mmCIF file of C-alpha atoms in Angstrom:
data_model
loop_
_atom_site.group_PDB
_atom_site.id
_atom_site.type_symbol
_atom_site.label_atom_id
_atom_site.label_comp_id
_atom_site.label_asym_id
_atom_site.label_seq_id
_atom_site.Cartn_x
_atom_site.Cartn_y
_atom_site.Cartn_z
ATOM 1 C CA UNK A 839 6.401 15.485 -1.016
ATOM 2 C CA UNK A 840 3.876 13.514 1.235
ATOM 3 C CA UNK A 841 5.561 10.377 3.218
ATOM 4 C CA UNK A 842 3.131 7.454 3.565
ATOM 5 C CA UNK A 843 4.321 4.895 6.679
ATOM 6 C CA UNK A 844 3.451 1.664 6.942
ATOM 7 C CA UNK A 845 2.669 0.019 10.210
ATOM 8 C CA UNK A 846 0.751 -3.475 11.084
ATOM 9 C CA UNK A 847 -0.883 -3.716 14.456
ATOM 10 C CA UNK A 848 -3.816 -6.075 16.409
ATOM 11 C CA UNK A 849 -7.392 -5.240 15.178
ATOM 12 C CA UNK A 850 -8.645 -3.583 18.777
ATOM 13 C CA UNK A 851 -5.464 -0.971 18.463
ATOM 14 C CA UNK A 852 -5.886 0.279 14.952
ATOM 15 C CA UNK A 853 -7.868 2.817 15.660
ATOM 16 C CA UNK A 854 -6.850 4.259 18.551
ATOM 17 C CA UNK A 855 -3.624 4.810 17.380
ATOM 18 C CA UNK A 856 -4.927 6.151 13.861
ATOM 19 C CA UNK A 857 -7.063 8.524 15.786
ATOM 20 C CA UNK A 858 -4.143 9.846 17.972
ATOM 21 C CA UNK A 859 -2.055 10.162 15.465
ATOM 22 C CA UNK A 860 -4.343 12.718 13.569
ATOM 23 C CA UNK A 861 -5.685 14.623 16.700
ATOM 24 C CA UNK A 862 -1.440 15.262 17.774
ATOM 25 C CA UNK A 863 -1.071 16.486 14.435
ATOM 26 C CA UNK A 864 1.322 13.824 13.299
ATOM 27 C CA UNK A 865 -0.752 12.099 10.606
ATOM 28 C CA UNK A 866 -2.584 14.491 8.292
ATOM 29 C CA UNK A 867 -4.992 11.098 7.676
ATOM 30 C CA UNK A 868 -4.339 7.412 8.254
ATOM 31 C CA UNK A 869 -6.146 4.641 6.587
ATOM 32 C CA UNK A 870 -7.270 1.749 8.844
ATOM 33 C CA UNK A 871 -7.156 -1.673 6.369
ATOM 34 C CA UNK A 872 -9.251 -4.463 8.360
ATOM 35 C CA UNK A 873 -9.184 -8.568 8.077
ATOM 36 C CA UNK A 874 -5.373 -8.823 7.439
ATOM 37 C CA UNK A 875 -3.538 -11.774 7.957
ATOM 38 C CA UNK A 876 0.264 -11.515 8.517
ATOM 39 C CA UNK A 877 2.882 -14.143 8.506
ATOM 40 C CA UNK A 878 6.364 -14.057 9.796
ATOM 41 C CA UNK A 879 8.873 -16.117 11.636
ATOM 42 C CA UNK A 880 9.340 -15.210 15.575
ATOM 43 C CA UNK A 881 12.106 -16.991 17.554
ATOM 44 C CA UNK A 882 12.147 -19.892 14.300
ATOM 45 C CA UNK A 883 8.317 -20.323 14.424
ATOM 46 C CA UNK A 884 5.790 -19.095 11.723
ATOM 47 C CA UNK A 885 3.361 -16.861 13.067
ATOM 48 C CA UNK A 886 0.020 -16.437 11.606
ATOM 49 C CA UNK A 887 -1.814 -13.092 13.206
ATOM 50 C CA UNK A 888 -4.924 -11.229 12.340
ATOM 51 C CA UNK A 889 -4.067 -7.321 12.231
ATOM 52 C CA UNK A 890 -5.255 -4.256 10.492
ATOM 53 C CA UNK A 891 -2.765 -2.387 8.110
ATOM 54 C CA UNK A 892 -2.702 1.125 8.688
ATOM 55 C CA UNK A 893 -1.352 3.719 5.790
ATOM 56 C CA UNK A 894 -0.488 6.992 7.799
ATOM 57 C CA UNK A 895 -0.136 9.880 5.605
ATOM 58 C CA UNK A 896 2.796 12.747 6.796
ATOM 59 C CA UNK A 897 5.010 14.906 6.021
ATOM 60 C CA UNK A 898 8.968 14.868 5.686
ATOM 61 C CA UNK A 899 9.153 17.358 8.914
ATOM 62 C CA UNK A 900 6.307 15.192 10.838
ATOM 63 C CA UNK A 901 8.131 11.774 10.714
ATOM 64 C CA UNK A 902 10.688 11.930 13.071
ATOM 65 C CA UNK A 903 8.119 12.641 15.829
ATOM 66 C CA UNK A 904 5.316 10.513 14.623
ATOM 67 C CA UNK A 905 7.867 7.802 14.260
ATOM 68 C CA UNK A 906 8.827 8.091 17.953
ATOM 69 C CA UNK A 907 5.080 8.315 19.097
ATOM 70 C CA UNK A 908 4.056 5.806 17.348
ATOM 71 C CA UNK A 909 6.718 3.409 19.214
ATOM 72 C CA UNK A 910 5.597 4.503 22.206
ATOM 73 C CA UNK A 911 1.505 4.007 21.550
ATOM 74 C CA UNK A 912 2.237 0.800 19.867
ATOM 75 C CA UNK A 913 1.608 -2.662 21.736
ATOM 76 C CA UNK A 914 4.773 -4.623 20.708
ATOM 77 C CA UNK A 915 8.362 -3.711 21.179
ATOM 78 C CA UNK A 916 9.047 -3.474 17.313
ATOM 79 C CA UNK A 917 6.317 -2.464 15.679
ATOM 80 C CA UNK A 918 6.623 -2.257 11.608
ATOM 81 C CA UNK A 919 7.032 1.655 10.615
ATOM 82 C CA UNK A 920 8.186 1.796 7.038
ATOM 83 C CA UNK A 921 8.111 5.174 5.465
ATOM 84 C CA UNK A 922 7.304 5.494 1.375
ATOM 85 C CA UNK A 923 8.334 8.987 -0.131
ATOM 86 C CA UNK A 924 5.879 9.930 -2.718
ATOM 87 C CA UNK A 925 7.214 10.865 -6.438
ATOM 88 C CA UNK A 926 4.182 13.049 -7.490
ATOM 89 C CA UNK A 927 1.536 14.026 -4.980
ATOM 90 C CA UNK A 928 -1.786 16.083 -6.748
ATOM 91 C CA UNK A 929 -1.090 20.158 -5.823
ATOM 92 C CA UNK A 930 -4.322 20.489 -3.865
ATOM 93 C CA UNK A 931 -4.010 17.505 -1.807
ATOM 94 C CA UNK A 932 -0.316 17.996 -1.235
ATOM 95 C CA UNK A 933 -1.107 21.719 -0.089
ATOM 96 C CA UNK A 934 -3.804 20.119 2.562
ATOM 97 C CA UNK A 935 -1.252 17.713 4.083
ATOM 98 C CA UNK A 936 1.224 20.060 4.967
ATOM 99 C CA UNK A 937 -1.370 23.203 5.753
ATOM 100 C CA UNK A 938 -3.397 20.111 8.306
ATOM 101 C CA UNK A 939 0.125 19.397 9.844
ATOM 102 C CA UNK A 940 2.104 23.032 10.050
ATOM 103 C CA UNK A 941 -0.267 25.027 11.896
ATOM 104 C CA UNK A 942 0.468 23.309 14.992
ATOM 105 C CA UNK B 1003 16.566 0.251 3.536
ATOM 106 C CA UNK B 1004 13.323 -2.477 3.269
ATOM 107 C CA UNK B 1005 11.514 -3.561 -0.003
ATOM 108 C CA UNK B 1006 7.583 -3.450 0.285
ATOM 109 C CA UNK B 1007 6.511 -5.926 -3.052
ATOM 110 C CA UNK B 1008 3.141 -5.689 -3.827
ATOM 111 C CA UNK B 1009 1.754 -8.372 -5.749
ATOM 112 C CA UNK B 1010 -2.132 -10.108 -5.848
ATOM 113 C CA UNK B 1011 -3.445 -13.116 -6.068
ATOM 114 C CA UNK B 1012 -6.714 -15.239 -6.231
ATOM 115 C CA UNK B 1013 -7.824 -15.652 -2.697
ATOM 116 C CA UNK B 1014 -7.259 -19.176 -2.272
ATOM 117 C CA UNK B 1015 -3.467 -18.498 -3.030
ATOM 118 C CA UNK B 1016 -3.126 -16.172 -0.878
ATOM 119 C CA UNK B 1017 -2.178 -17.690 2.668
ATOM 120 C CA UNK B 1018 0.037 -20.521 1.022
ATOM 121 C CA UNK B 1019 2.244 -17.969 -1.066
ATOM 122 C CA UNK B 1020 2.990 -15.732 2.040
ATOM 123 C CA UNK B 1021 3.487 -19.049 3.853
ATOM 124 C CA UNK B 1022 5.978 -20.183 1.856
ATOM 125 C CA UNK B 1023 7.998 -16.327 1.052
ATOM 126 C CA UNK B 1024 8.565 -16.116 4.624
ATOM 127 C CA UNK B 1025 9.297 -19.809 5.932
ATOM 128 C CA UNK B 1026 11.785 -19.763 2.701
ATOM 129 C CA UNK B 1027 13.305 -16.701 4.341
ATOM 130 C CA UNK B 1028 12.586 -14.628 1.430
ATOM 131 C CA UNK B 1029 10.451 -12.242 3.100
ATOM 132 C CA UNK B 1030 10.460 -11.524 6.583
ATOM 133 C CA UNK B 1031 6.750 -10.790 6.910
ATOM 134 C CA UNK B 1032 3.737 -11.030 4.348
ATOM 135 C CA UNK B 1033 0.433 -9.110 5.347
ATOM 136 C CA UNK B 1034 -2.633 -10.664 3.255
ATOM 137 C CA UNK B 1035 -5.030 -8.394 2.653
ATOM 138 C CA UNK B 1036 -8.699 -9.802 1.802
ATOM 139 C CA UNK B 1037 -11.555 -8.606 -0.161
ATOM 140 C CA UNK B 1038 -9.791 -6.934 -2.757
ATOM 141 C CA UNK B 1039 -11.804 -6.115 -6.327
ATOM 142 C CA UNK B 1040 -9.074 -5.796 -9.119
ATOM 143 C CA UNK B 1041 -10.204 -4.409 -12.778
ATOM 144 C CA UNK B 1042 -7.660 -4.508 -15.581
ATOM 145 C CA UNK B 1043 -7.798 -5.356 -19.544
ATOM 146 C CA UNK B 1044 -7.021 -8.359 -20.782
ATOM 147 C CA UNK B 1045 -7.347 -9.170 -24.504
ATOM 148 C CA UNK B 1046 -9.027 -5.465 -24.884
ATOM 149 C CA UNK B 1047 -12.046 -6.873 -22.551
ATOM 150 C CA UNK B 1048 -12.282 -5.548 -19.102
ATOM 151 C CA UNK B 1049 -12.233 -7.764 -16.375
ATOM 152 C CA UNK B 1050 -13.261 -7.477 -12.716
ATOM 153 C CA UNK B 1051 -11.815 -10.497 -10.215
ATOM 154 C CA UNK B 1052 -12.136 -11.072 -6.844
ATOM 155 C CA UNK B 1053 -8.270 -11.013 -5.235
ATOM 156 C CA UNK B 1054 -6.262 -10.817 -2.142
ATOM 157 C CA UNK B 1055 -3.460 -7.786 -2.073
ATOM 158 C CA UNK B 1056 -0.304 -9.327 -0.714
ATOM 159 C CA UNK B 1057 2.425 -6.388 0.799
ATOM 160 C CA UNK B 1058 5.491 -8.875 0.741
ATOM 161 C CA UNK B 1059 8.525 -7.126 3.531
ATOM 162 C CA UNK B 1060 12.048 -8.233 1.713
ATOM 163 C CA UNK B 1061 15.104 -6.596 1.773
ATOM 164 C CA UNK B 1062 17.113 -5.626 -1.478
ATOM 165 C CA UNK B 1063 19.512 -8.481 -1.467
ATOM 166 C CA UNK B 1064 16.916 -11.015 -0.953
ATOM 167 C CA UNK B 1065 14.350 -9.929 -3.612
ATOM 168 C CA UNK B 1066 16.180 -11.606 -6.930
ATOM 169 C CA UNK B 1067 15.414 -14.970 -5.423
ATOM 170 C CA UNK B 1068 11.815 -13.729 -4.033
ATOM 171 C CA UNK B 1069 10.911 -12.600 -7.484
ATOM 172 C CA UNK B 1070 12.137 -15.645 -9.198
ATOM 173 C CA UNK B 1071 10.222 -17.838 -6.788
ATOM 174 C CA UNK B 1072 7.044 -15.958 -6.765
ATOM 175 C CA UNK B 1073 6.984 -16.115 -10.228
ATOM 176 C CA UNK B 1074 7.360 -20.157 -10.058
ATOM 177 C CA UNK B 1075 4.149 -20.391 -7.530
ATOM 178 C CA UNK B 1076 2.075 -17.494 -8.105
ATOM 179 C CA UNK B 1077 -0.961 -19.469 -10.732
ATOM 180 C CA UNK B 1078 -0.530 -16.408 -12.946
ATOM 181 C CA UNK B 1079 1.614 -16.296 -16.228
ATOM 182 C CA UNK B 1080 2.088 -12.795 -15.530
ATOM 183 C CA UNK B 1081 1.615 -12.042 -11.613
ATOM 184 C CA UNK B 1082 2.269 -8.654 -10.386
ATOM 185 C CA UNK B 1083 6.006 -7.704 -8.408
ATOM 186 C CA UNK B 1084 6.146 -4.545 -8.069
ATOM 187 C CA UNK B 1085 8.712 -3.433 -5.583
ATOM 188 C CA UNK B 1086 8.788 -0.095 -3.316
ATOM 189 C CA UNK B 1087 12.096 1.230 -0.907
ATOM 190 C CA UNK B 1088 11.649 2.540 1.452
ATOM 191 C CA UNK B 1089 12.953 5.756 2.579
ATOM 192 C CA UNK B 1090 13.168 5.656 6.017
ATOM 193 C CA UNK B 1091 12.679 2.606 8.291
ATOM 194 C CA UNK B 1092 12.581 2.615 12.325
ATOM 195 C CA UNK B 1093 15.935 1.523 13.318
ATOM 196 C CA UNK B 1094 14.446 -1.547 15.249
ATOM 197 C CA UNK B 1095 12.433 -2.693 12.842
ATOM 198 C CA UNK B 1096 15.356 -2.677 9.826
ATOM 199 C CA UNK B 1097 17.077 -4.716 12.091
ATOM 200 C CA UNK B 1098 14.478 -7.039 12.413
ATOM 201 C CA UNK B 1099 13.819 -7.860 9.103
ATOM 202 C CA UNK B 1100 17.344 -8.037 7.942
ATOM 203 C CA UNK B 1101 18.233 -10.094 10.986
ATOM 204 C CA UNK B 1102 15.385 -12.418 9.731
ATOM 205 C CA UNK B 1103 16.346 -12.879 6.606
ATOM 206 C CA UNK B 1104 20.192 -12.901 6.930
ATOM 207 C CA UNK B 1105 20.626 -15.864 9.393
ATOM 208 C CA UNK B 1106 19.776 -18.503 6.903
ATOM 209 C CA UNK C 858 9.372 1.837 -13.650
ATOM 210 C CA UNK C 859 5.747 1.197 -12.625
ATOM 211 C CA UNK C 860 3.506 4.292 -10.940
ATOM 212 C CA UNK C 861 1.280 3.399 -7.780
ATOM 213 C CA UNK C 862 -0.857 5.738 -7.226
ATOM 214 C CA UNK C 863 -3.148 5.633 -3.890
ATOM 215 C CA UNK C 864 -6.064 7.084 -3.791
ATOM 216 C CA UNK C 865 -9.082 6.828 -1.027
ATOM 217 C CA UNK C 866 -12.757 7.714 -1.754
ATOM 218 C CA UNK C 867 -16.560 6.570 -0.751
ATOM 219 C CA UNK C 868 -17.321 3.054 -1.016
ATOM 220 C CA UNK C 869 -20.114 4.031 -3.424
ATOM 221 C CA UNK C 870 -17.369 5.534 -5.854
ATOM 222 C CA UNK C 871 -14.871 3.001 -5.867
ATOM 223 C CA UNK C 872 -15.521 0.587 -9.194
ATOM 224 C CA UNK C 873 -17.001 3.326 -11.316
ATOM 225 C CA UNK C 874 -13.640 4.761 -10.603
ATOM 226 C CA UNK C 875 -11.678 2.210 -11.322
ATOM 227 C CA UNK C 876 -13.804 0.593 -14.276
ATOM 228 C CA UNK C 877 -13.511 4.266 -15.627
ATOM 229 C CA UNK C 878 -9.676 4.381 -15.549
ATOM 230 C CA UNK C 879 -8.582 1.230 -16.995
ATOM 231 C CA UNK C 880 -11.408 1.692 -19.173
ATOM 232 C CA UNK C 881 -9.819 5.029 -20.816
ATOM 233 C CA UNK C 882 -6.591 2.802 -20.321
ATOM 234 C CA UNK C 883 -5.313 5.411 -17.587
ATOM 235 C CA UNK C 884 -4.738 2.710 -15.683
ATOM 236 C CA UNK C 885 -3.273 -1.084 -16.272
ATOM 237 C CA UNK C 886 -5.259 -2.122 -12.978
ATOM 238 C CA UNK C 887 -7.002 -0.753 -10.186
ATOM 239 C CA UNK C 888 -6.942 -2.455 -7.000
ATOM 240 C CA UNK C 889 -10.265 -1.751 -4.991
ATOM 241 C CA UNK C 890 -9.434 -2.267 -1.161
ATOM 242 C CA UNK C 891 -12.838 -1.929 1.007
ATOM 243 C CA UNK C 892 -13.859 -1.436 4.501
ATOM 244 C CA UNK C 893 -11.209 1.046 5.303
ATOM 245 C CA UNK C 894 -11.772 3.313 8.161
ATOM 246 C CA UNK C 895 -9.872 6.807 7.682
ATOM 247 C CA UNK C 896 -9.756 9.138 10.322
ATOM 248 C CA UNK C 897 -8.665 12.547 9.510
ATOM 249 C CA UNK C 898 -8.624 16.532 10.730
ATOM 250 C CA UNK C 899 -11.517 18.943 8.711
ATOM 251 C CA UNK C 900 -11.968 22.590 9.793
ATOM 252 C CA UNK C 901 -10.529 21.199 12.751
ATOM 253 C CA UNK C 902 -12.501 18.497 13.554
ATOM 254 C CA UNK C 903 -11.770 14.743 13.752
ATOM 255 C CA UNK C 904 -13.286 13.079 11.077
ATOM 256 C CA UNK C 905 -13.716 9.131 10.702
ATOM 257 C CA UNK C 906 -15.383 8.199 7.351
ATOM 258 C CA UNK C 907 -15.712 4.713 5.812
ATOM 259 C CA UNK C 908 -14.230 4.596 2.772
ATOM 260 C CA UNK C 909 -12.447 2.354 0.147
ATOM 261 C CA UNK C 910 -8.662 2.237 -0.928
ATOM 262 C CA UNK C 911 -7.747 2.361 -4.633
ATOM 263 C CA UNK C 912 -4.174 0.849 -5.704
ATOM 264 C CA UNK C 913 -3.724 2.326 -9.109
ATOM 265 C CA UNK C 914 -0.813 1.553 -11.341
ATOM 266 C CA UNK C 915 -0.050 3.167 -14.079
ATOM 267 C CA UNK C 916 2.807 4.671 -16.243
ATOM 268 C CA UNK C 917 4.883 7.835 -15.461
ATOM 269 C CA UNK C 918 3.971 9.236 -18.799
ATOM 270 C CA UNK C 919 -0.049 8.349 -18.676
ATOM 271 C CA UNK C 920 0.415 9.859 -14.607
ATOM 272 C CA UNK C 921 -0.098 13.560 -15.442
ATOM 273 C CA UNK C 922 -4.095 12.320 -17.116
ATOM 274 C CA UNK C 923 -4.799 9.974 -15.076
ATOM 275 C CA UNK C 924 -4.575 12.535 -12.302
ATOM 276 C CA UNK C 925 -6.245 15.120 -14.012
ATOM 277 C CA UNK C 926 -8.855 12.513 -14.791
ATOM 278 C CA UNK C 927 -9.720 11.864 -11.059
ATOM 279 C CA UNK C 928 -9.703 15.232 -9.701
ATOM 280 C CA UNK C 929 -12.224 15.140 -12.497
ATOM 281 C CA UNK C 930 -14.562 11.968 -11.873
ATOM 282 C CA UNK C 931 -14.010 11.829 -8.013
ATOM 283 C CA UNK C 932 -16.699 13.775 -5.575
ATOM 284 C CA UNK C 933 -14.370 14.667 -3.101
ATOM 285 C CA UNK C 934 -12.740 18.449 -3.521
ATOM 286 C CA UNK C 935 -9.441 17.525 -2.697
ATOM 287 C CA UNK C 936 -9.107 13.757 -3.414
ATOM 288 C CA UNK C 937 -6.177 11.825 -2.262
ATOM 289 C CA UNK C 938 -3.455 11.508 -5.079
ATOM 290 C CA UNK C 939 -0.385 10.006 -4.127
ATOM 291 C CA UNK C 940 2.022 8.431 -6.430
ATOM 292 C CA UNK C 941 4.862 6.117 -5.542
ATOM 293 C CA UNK C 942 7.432 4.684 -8.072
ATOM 294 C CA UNK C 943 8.683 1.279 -8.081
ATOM 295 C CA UNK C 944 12.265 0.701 -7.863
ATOM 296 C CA UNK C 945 12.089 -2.593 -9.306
ATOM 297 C CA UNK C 946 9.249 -4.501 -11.705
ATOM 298 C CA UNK C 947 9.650 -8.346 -12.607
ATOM 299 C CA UNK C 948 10.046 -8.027 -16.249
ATOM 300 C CA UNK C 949 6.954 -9.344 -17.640
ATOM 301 C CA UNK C 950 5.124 -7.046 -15.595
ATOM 302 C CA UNK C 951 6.344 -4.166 -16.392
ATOM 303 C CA UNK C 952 6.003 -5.232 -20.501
ATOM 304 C CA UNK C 953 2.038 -5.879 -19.340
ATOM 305 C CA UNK C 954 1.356 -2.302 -17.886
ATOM 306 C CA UNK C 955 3.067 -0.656 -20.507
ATOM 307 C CA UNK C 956 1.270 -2.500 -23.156
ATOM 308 C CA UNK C 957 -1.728 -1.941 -21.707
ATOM 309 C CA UNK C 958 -1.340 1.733 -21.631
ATOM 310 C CA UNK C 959 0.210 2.028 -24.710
ATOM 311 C CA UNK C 960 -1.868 0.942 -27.788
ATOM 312 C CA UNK C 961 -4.211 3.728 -27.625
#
């Protein structure tokens, strides 16, 4: 199985965090999605923010701890982190995830 | 657990749909992704339009009444709602987004 | 149930791709998401490539040649191949796709 997270953050963080996330072996990849726009209601106000969308790439055994780094590398105090279990992965691709993120 | 809905949109639809999902409290957040090329059949011809992805953030008791009303203002007879759950969530954001949508 | 595949691969790649898919009715639509940045570990090595994001749905029972298929037509060795199942489709929707992928 390959778990892809969801997380929204400002444009000039995106890809630090993507890169850090791959180089501590947390991420096997993570896809940076520029231009977004994201609405949502803070303290009874609509917000309207630019942000880039990034679609991290794990594994089952990797989330726990990229899930805790991520809240600690992430600007605000509740950053989004929603995590998608996959239903079919290809074999080849699903054998590189978890061979990038076990031989730490 | 947190429903991701993916649906898509012409671009000048975009903003004013995720507007009005989240000040309507049925999503908590709505990221608008720009830029997007979609290709599909229609009437056996293919077709290639220029659209903007929408990842809609609902929760599962609120996404009856989001599906119902994006079908009412999406322009499409037949708009895409396709909905995701999540399998894990970080604790603070869960209670974020059902906190948003609950207190109405 | 609805089958959303992701899939990530040169920008130069993308719409043959996704023409090709839905044109052998693999696919019901493909989604074409550009200007992605992914970042990514390669013989050890940080990698960053620009690339484009493909949002593929299709049908659990056209899944199994549609992924063939791509391992096929993609350049990459080990493409990306991840599919996600919906929990919930608005009705009309889901009669589309399967439709679509049907009458061949």
């Amino acid at each position: 199985m390959v778990r892809v997270v969801l997380c929204n953050c400002p444009p000039e963080d995106a890809n630090r965090l993507a890169r850090q996330l791959v180089e501590e072996r947390l991420a096997a990849c993570v896809n940076v999605i520029p231009g977004v726009t994201s609405f949502y209601m803070w303290d009874d106000e609509l917000c309207e923010d630019q942000e880039h969308t990034l679609l991290i790439k794990t594994t089952e055994e990797r989330y726990p701890e990229l899930s805790r780094r991520l809240a600690e590398l992430h600007p605000y105090s509740v950053p989004e982190d929603i995590a998608l279990d996959s239903a079919r992965v290809a074999a080849a691709y699903h054998s590189w995830v978890h061979e990038t993120l076990s031989d730490t």
